[in-house]
């Protein structure tokens, strides 16, 4: 069957603009961030008409065993099959640990059974620095030439110079990188995390320009 692709950059828009609604504060640990973000996408999938499963399993031929998916969206349509899902619409991984960045990509692009190849994938991954992103993107581009998914990779890292967390999104098709966009993640005055697109956060933009001039 032809793959059913999403405009995943539109999903990133919603992720950024709704982040404050996750109600995550400076008191929450990393596990709670993962849970709330996965739950956000699980609810989104249900609203779009898919069946969402947290900690679903997918067989990895290289490992010789099943490995968990943080989140999956499956499409069920009785017109095609009364017992089996029609296709795997989305596989999402969300990882806090920087040293697991390649492992996250391996999960999203594993050699698996035909019915478990996702039409779309989303990876939300913390990285040590911006310098790591090019290497990971090259790895994704290479692996996706075989998998043929639409891919949204969201990298998050802390910029010590600007004292701010960057959120950089890259949207791939089977032909390669199509689009990228930058956002900022910060604590508001009440101690809750929010996101804003970089070009919309005027105080940050002015400060960044000031640092560039001083350098």
PDB file of C-alpha atoms in Angstrom:
ATOM      1  CA  UNK A   1       0.000   0.000   0.000  1.00  0.00           C
ATOM      2  CA  UNK A   2       1.023   3.616  -0.496  1.00  0.00           C
ATOM      3  CA  UNK A   3       2.292   5.216   2.689  1.00  0.00           C
ATOM      4  CA  UNK A   4       0.082   7.742   4.413  1.00  0.00           C
ATOM      5  CA  UNK A   5       2.288  10.704   5.278  1.00  0.00           C
ATOM      6  CA  UNK A   6       1.653  13.551   7.719  1.00  0.00           C
ATOM      7  CA  UNK A   7       2.933  17.119   7.583  1.00  0.00           C
ATOM      8  CA  UNK A   8       5.083  16.564  10.664  1.00  0.00           C
ATOM      9  CA  UNK A   9       6.253  20.160  10.872  1.00  0.00           C
ATOM     10  CA  UNK A  10       2.644  21.055  11.629  1.00  0.00           C
ATOM     11  CA  UNK A  11       2.869  18.610  14.540  1.00  0.00           C
ATOM     12  CA  UNK A  12       5.944  20.503  15.749  1.00  0.00           C
ATOM     13  CA  UNK A  13       3.992  23.766  15.601  1.00  0.00           C
ATOM     14  CA  UNK A  14       1.392  22.282  17.923  1.00  0.00           C
ATOM     15  CA  UNK A  15       4.056  20.826  20.237  1.00  0.00           C
ATOM     16  CA  UNK A  16       5.627  24.268  20.664  1.00  0.00           C
ATOM     17  CA  UNK A  17       2.440  26.268  21.038  1.00  0.00           C
ATOM     18  CA  UNK A  18       0.840  23.832  23.491  1.00  0.00           C
ATOM     19  CA  UNK A  19       3.884  23.108  25.636  1.00  0.00           C
ATOM     20  CA  UNK A  20       2.769  25.317  28.519  1.00  0.00           C
ATOM     21  CA  UNK A  21      -0.434  23.245  28.701  1.00  0.00           C
ATOM     22  CA  UNK A  22       1.631  20.223  29.749  1.00  0.00           C
ATOM     23  CA  UNK A  23       1.898  21.977  33.131  1.00  0.00           C
ATOM     24  CA  UNK A  24       5.548  21.042  33.680  1.00  0.00           C
ATOM     25  CA  UNK A  25       7.372  23.019  36.348  1.00  0.00           C
ATOM     26  CA  UNK A  26      10.901  23.298  37.718  1.00  0.00           C
ATOM     27  CA  UNK A  27       9.866  20.741  40.377  1.00  0.00           C
ATOM     28  CA  UNK A  28       9.200  17.923  37.890  1.00  0.00           C
ATOM     29  CA  UNK A  29      11.835  15.272  37.150  1.00  0.00           C
ATOM     30  CA  UNK A  30      12.905  14.069  33.706  1.00  0.00           C
ATOM     31  CA  UNK A  31      10.620  11.044  33.781  1.00  0.00           C
ATOM     32  CA  UNK A  32       7.597  13.289  34.211  1.00  0.00           C
ATOM     33  CA  UNK A  33       8.660  15.365  31.182  1.00  0.00           C
ATOM     34  CA  UNK A  34       8.808  12.186  29.108  1.00  0.00           C
ATOM     35  CA  UNK A  35       5.421  10.989  30.366  1.00  0.00           C
ATOM     36  CA  UNK A  36       3.632  14.282  29.715  1.00  0.00           C
ATOM     37  CA  UNK A  37       5.104  14.669  26.230  1.00  0.00           C
ATOM     38  CA  UNK A  38       4.314  11.085  25.237  1.00  0.00           C
ATOM     39  CA  UNK A  39       0.786  11.481  26.629  1.00  0.00           C
ATOM     40  CA  UNK A  40       0.380  14.658  24.560  1.00  0.00           C
ATOM     41  CA  UNK A  41       1.116  12.799  21.334  1.00  0.00           C
ATOM     42  CA  UNK A  42      -0.937   9.790  22.433  1.00  0.00           C
ATOM     43  CA  UNK A  43      -3.972  12.039  22.871  1.00  0.00           C
ATOM     44  CA  UNK A  44      -3.271  13.735  19.539  1.00  0.00           C
ATOM     45  CA  UNK A  45      -3.279  10.359  17.801  1.00  0.00           C
ATOM     46  CA  UNK A  46      -6.604   9.387  19.357  1.00  0.00           C
ATOM     47  CA  UNK A  47      -8.156  12.689  18.269  1.00  0.00           C
ATOM     48  CA  UNK A  48      -6.957  12.046  14.714  1.00  0.00           C
ATOM     49  CA  UNK A  49      -8.681   8.668  14.684  1.00  0.00           C
ATOM     50  CA  UNK A  50      -5.763   6.318  15.407  1.00  0.00           C
ATOM     51  CA  UNK A  51      -5.306   3.785  18.186  1.00  0.00           C
ATOM     52  CA  UNK A  52      -2.453   4.951  20.447  1.00  0.00           C
ATOM     53  CA  UNK A  53      -0.302   2.537  22.427  1.00  0.00           C
ATOM     54  CA  UNK A  54       2.398   3.460  24.965  1.00  0.00           C
ATOM     55  CA  UNK A  55       5.337   1.028  25.311  1.00  0.00           C
ATOM     56  CA  UNK A  56       4.180  -0.984  22.316  1.00  0.00           C
ATOM     57  CA  UNK A  57       6.568  -3.591  20.862  1.00  0.00           C
ATOM     58  CA  UNK A  58       8.246  -3.933  17.465  1.00  0.00           C
ATOM     59  CA  UNK A  59      10.451  -6.835  16.377  1.00  0.00           C
ATOM     60  CA  UNK A  60      14.067  -5.911  15.632  1.00  0.00           C
ATOM     61  CA  UNK A  61      15.631  -8.435  13.238  1.00  0.00           C
ATOM     62  CA  UNK A  62      19.175  -7.314  14.054  1.00  0.00           C
ATOM     63  CA  UNK A  63      18.655  -7.757  17.803  1.00  0.00           C
ATOM     64  CA  UNK A  64      16.578 -10.904  17.331  1.00  0.00           C
ATOM     65  CA  UNK A  65      13.926  -9.686  19.767  1.00  0.00           C
ATOM     66  CA  UNK A  66      11.132  -7.205  20.243  1.00  0.00           C
ATOM     67  CA  UNK A  67      11.974  -3.725  21.461  1.00  0.00           C
ATOM     68  CA  UNK A  68       9.524  -1.246  23.011  1.00  0.00           C
ATOM     69  CA  UNK A  69       8.273   1.820  21.167  1.00  0.00           C
ATOM     70  CA  UNK A  70       7.605   4.789  23.448  1.00  0.00           C
ATOM     71  CA  UNK A  71       4.454   5.454  21.436  1.00  0.00           C
ATOM     72  CA  UNK A  72       2.750   4.013  18.375  1.00  0.00           C
ATOM     73  CA  UNK A  73      -0.288   5.045  16.344  1.00  0.00           C
ATOM     74  CA  UNK A  74      -2.046   2.221  14.527  1.00  0.00           C
ATOM     75  CA  UNK A  75      -4.754   2.581  11.892  1.00  0.00           C
ATOM     76  CA  UNK A  76      -7.620   0.110  12.086  1.00  0.00           C
ATOM     77  CA  UNK A  77     -10.144  -0.020   9.254  1.00  0.00           C
ATOM     78  CA  UNK A  78     -12.693  -2.824   9.055  1.00  0.00           C
ATOM     79  CA  UNK A  79     -13.102  -2.200   5.326  1.00  0.00           C
ATOM     80  CA  UNK A  80      -9.623  -3.663   4.814  1.00  0.00           C
ATOM     81  CA  UNK A  81      -9.260  -6.198   7.613  1.00  0.00           C
ATOM     82  CA  UNK A  82     -11.601  -7.187  10.436  1.00  0.00           C
ATOM     83  CA  UNK A  83      -8.862  -8.571  12.702  1.00  0.00           C
ATOM     84  CA  UNK A  84      -5.573  -6.767  11.977  1.00  0.00           C
ATOM     85  CA  UNK A  85      -4.470  -3.155  11.972  1.00  0.00           C
ATOM     86  CA  UNK A  86      -4.162  -1.634   8.514  1.00  0.00           C
ATOM     87  CA  UNK A  87      -0.756   0.025   9.075  1.00  0.00           C
ATOM     88  CA  UNK A  88       1.585   1.599  11.637  1.00  0.00           C
ATOM     89  CA  UNK A  89       0.978   5.302  11.182  1.00  0.00           C
ATOM     90  CA  UNK A  90       3.552   6.629  13.665  1.00  0.00           C
ATOM     91  CA  UNK A  91       6.426   5.497  15.866  1.00  0.00           C
ATOM     92  CA  UNK A  92       7.627   8.051  18.447  1.00  0.00           C
ATOM     93  CA  UNK A  93      10.653   7.943  20.727  1.00  0.00           C
ATOM     94  CA  UNK A  94      11.388  10.478  23.467  1.00  0.00           C
ATOM     95  CA  UNK A  95      14.829  10.322  25.147  1.00  0.00           C
ATOM     96  CA  UNK A  96      16.367  12.447  27.919  1.00  0.00           C
ATOM     97  CA  UNK A  97      19.855  10.886  27.938  1.00  0.00           C
ATOM     98  CA  UNK A  98      22.297  12.402  25.454  1.00  0.00           C
ATOM     99  CA  UNK A  99      24.474   9.300  25.103  1.00  0.00           C
ATOM    100  CA  UNK A 100      21.462   7.353  23.834  1.00  0.00           C
ATOM    101  CA  UNK A 101      20.991   9.563  20.763  1.00  0.00           C
ATOM    102  CA  UNK A 102      22.150   6.910  18.293  1.00  0.00           C
ATOM    103  CA  UNK A 103      20.117   4.246  20.078  1.00  0.00           C
ATOM    104  CA  UNK A 104      17.019   6.389  19.620  1.00  0.00           C
ATOM    105  CA  UNK A 105      17.626   6.515  15.881  1.00  0.00           C
ATOM    106  CA  UNK A 106      18.253   2.755  15.783  1.00  0.00           C
ATOM    107  CA  UNK A 107      14.823   2.184  17.351  1.00  0.00           C
ATOM    108  CA  UNK A 108      13.081   4.479  14.878  1.00  0.00           C
ATOM    109  CA  UNK A 109      14.774   2.883  11.870  1.00  0.00           C
ATOM    110  CA  UNK A 110      15.165  -0.744  12.941  1.00  0.00           C
ATOM    111  CA  UNK A 111      15.101  -3.608  10.456  1.00  0.00           C
ATOM    112  CA  UNK A 112      11.669  -5.027  11.218  1.00  0.00           C
ATOM    113  CA  UNK A 113       8.754  -6.918   9.713  1.00  0.00           C
ATOM    114  CA  UNK A 114       6.897  -5.256   6.835  1.00  0.00           C
ATOM    115  CA  UNK A 115       3.739  -4.584   8.836  1.00  0.00           C
ATOM    116  CA  UNK A 116       5.752  -2.768  11.514  1.00  0.00           C
ATOM    117  CA  UNK A 117       7.518  -0.263   9.255  1.00  0.00           C
ATOM    118  CA  UNK A 118       6.138   3.127  10.343  1.00  0.00           C
ATOM    119  CA  UNK A 119       4.846   5.552   7.757  1.00  0.00           C
ATOM    120  CA  UNK A 120       5.911   8.452  10.001  1.00  0.00           C
ATOM    121  CA  UNK A 121       8.410   8.739  12.852  1.00  0.00           C
ATOM    122  CA  UNK A 122       9.077  11.368  15.516  1.00  0.00           C
ATOM    123  CA  UNK A 123      12.185  11.495  17.671  1.00  0.00           C
ATOM    124  CA  UNK A 124      12.540  13.944  20.578  1.00  0.00           C
ATOM    125  CA  UNK A 125      16.119  13.737  21.767  1.00  0.00           C
ATOM    126  CA  UNK A 126      18.349  15.715  24.114  1.00  0.00           C
ATOM    127  CA  UNK A 127      21.859  16.160  22.716  1.00  0.00           C
ATOM    128  CA  UNK A 128      25.068  17.381  24.320  1.00  0.00           C
ATOM    129  CA  UNK A 129      25.444  20.326  21.947  1.00  0.00           C
ATOM    130  CA  UNK A 130      24.454  21.719  18.574  1.00  0.00           C
ATOM    131  CA  UNK A 131      27.577  20.157  17.065  1.00  0.00           C
ATOM    132  CA  UNK A 132      26.097  16.670  17.432  1.00  0.00           C
ATOM    133  CA  UNK A 133      23.076  17.377  15.250  1.00  0.00           C
ATOM    134  CA  UNK A 134      24.740  17.229  11.830  1.00  0.00           C
ATOM    135  CA  UNK A 135      26.122  13.744  12.515  1.00  0.00           C
ATOM    136  CA  UNK A 136      22.737  12.448  13.688  1.00  0.00           C
ATOM    137  CA  UNK A 137      20.904  14.012  10.740  1.00  0.00           C
ATOM    138  CA  UNK A 138      23.285  12.340   8.294  1.00  0.00           C
ATOM    139  CA  UNK A 139      22.584   9.021  10.001  1.00  0.00           C
ATOM    140  CA  UNK A 140      18.823   9.578   9.717  1.00  0.00           C
ATOM    141  CA  UNK A 141      19.038  10.561   6.066  1.00  0.00           C
ATOM    142  CA  UNK A 142      21.004   7.400   5.255  1.00  0.00           C
ATOM    143  CA  UNK A 143      18.665   5.045   7.130  1.00  0.00           C
ATOM    144  CA  UNK A 144      15.514   6.669   5.807  1.00  0.00           C
ATOM    145  CA  UNK A 145      16.546   6.029   2.202  1.00  0.00           C
ATOM    146  CA  UNK A 146      15.548   2.435   2.983  1.00  0.00           C
ATOM    147  CA  UNK A 147      12.655   2.952   5.413  1.00  0.00           C
ATOM    148  CA  UNK A 148      10.982   5.706   3.342  1.00  0.00           C
ATOM    149  CA  UNK A 149       9.189   7.426   6.232  1.00  0.00           C
ATOM    150  CA  UNK A 150       8.380  11.041   6.913  1.00  0.00           C
ATOM    151  CA  UNK A 151      10.561  12.023   9.869  1.00  0.00           C
ATOM    152  CA  UNK A 152      10.458  14.755  12.490  1.00  0.00           C
ATOM    153  CA  UNK A 153      13.561  14.971  14.670  1.00  0.00           C
ATOM    154  CA  UNK A 154      13.436  17.381  17.579  1.00  0.00           C
ATOM    155  CA  UNK A 155      16.760  18.073  19.295  1.00  0.00           C
ATOM    156  CA  UNK A 156      16.980  19.882  22.618  1.00  0.00           C
ATOM    157  CA  UNK A 157      20.170  21.252  24.162  1.00  0.00           C
ATOM    158  CA  UNK A 158      21.254  23.924  26.636  1.00  0.00           C
ATOM    159  CA  UNK A 159      23.167  26.995  25.450  1.00  0.00           C
ATOM    160  CA  UNK A 160      25.309  28.164  28.374  1.00  0.00           C
ATOM    161  CA  UNK A 161      26.198  31.478  26.685  1.00  0.00           C
ATOM    162  CA  UNK A 162      22.566  32.511  26.328  1.00  0.00           C
ATOM    163  CA  UNK A 163      21.378  30.561  29.397  1.00  0.00           C
ATOM    164  CA  UNK A 164      18.534  29.066  27.417  1.00  0.00           C
ATOM    165  CA  UNK A 165      17.383  25.708  26.037  1.00  0.00           C
ATOM    166  CA  UNK A 166      17.203  25.409  22.270  1.00  0.00           C
ATOM    167  CA  UNK A 167      14.676  23.205  20.497  1.00  0.00           C
ATOM    168  CA  UNK A 168      15.622  22.519  16.869  1.00  0.00           C
ATOM    169  CA  UNK A 169      13.279  20.598  14.559  1.00  0.00           C
ATOM    170  CA  UNK A 170      14.205  18.909  11.274  1.00  0.00           C
ATOM    171  CA  UNK A 171      11.639  17.493   8.871  1.00  0.00           C
ATOM    172  CA  UNK A 172      12.790  14.741   6.490  1.00  0.00           C
ATOM    173  CA  UNK A 173      11.072  13.005   3.603  1.00  0.00           C
ATOM    174  CA  UNK A 174      12.502   9.925   1.852  1.00  0.00           C
ATOM    175  CA  UNK A 175      14.323  12.363  -0.458  1.00  0.00           C
ATOM    176  CA  UNK A 176      16.151  14.093   2.408  1.00  0.00           C
ATOM    177  CA  UNK A 177      15.879  17.139   4.659  1.00  0.00           C
ATOM    178  CA  UNK A 178      12.921  19.313   3.688  1.00  0.00           C
ATOM    179  CA  UNK A 179      12.540  21.931   6.419  1.00  0.00           C
ATOM    180  CA  UNK A 180      13.916  23.053   9.762  1.00  0.00           C
ATOM    181  CA  UNK A 181      12.693  25.395  12.484  1.00  0.00           C
ATOM    182  CA  UNK A 182      13.989  26.695  15.820  1.00  0.00           C
ATOM    183  CA  UNK A 183      12.226  27.236  19.121  1.00  0.00           C
ATOM    184  CA  UNK A 184      13.171  28.209  22.668  1.00  0.00           C
ATOM    185  CA  UNK A 185      12.206  26.460  25.913  1.00  0.00           C
ATOM    186  CA  UNK A 186      12.207  28.574  29.083  1.00  0.00           C
ATOM    187  CA  UNK A 187      10.762  28.845  32.563  1.00  0.00           C
ATOM    188  CA  UNK A 188       8.134  31.543  32.913  1.00  0.00           C
ATOM    189  CA  UNK A 189       7.824  33.821  35.937  1.00  0.00           C
ATOM    190  CA  UNK A 190       5.700  31.269  37.788  1.00  0.00           C
ATOM    191  CA  UNK A 191       8.272  28.494  37.322  1.00  0.00           C
ATOM    192  CA  UNK A 192       6.548  26.576  34.505  1.00  0.00           C
ATOM    193  CA  UNK A 193       8.138  25.591  31.205  1.00  0.00           C
ATOM    194  CA  UNK A 194       6.900  27.059  27.943  1.00  0.00           C
ATOM    195  CA  UNK A 195       8.102  27.095  24.337  1.00  0.00           C
ATOM    196  CA  UNK A 196       8.144  29.834  21.760  1.00  0.00           C
ATOM    197  CA  UNK A 197       9.447  30.001  18.229  1.00  0.00           C
ATOM    198  CA  UNK A 198      12.771  31.800  18.177  1.00  0.00           C
ATOM    199  CA  UNK A 199      11.606  34.578  15.866  1.00  0.00           C
ATOM    200  CA  UNK A 200       8.612  35.280  18.114  1.00  0.00           C
ATOM    201  CA  UNK A 201      10.543  35.671  21.361  1.00  0.00           C
ATOM    202  CA  UNK A 202      11.623  39.299  21.019  1.00  0.00           C
ATOM    203  CA  UNK A 203      13.703  39.639  24.241  1.00  0.00           C
ATOM    204  CA  UNK A 204      15.742  36.546  23.303  1.00  0.00           C
ATOM    205  CA  UNK A 205      16.242  37.762  19.728  1.00  0.00           C
ATOM    206  CA  UNK A 206      17.546  41.143  20.939  1.00  0.00           C
ATOM    207  CA  UNK A 207      19.921  39.495  23.420  1.00  0.00           C
ATOM    208  CA  UNK A 208      21.256  37.092  20.795  1.00  0.00           C
ATOM    209  CA  UNK A 209      21.958  39.969  18.418  1.00  0.00           C
ATOM    210  CA  UNK A 210      23.728  41.855  21.215  1.00  0.00           C
ATOM    211  CA  UNK A 211      26.020  38.898  21.950  1.00  0.00           C
ATOM    212  CA  UNK A 212      26.838  38.551  18.240  1.00  0.00           C
ATOM    213  CA  UNK A 213      27.813  42.251  18.023  1.00  0.00           C
ATOM    214  CA  UNK A 214      30.009  42.019  21.125  1.00  0.00           C
ATOM    215  CA  UNK A 215      31.839  39.011  19.692  1.00  0.00           C
TER     216      UNK A 215
END
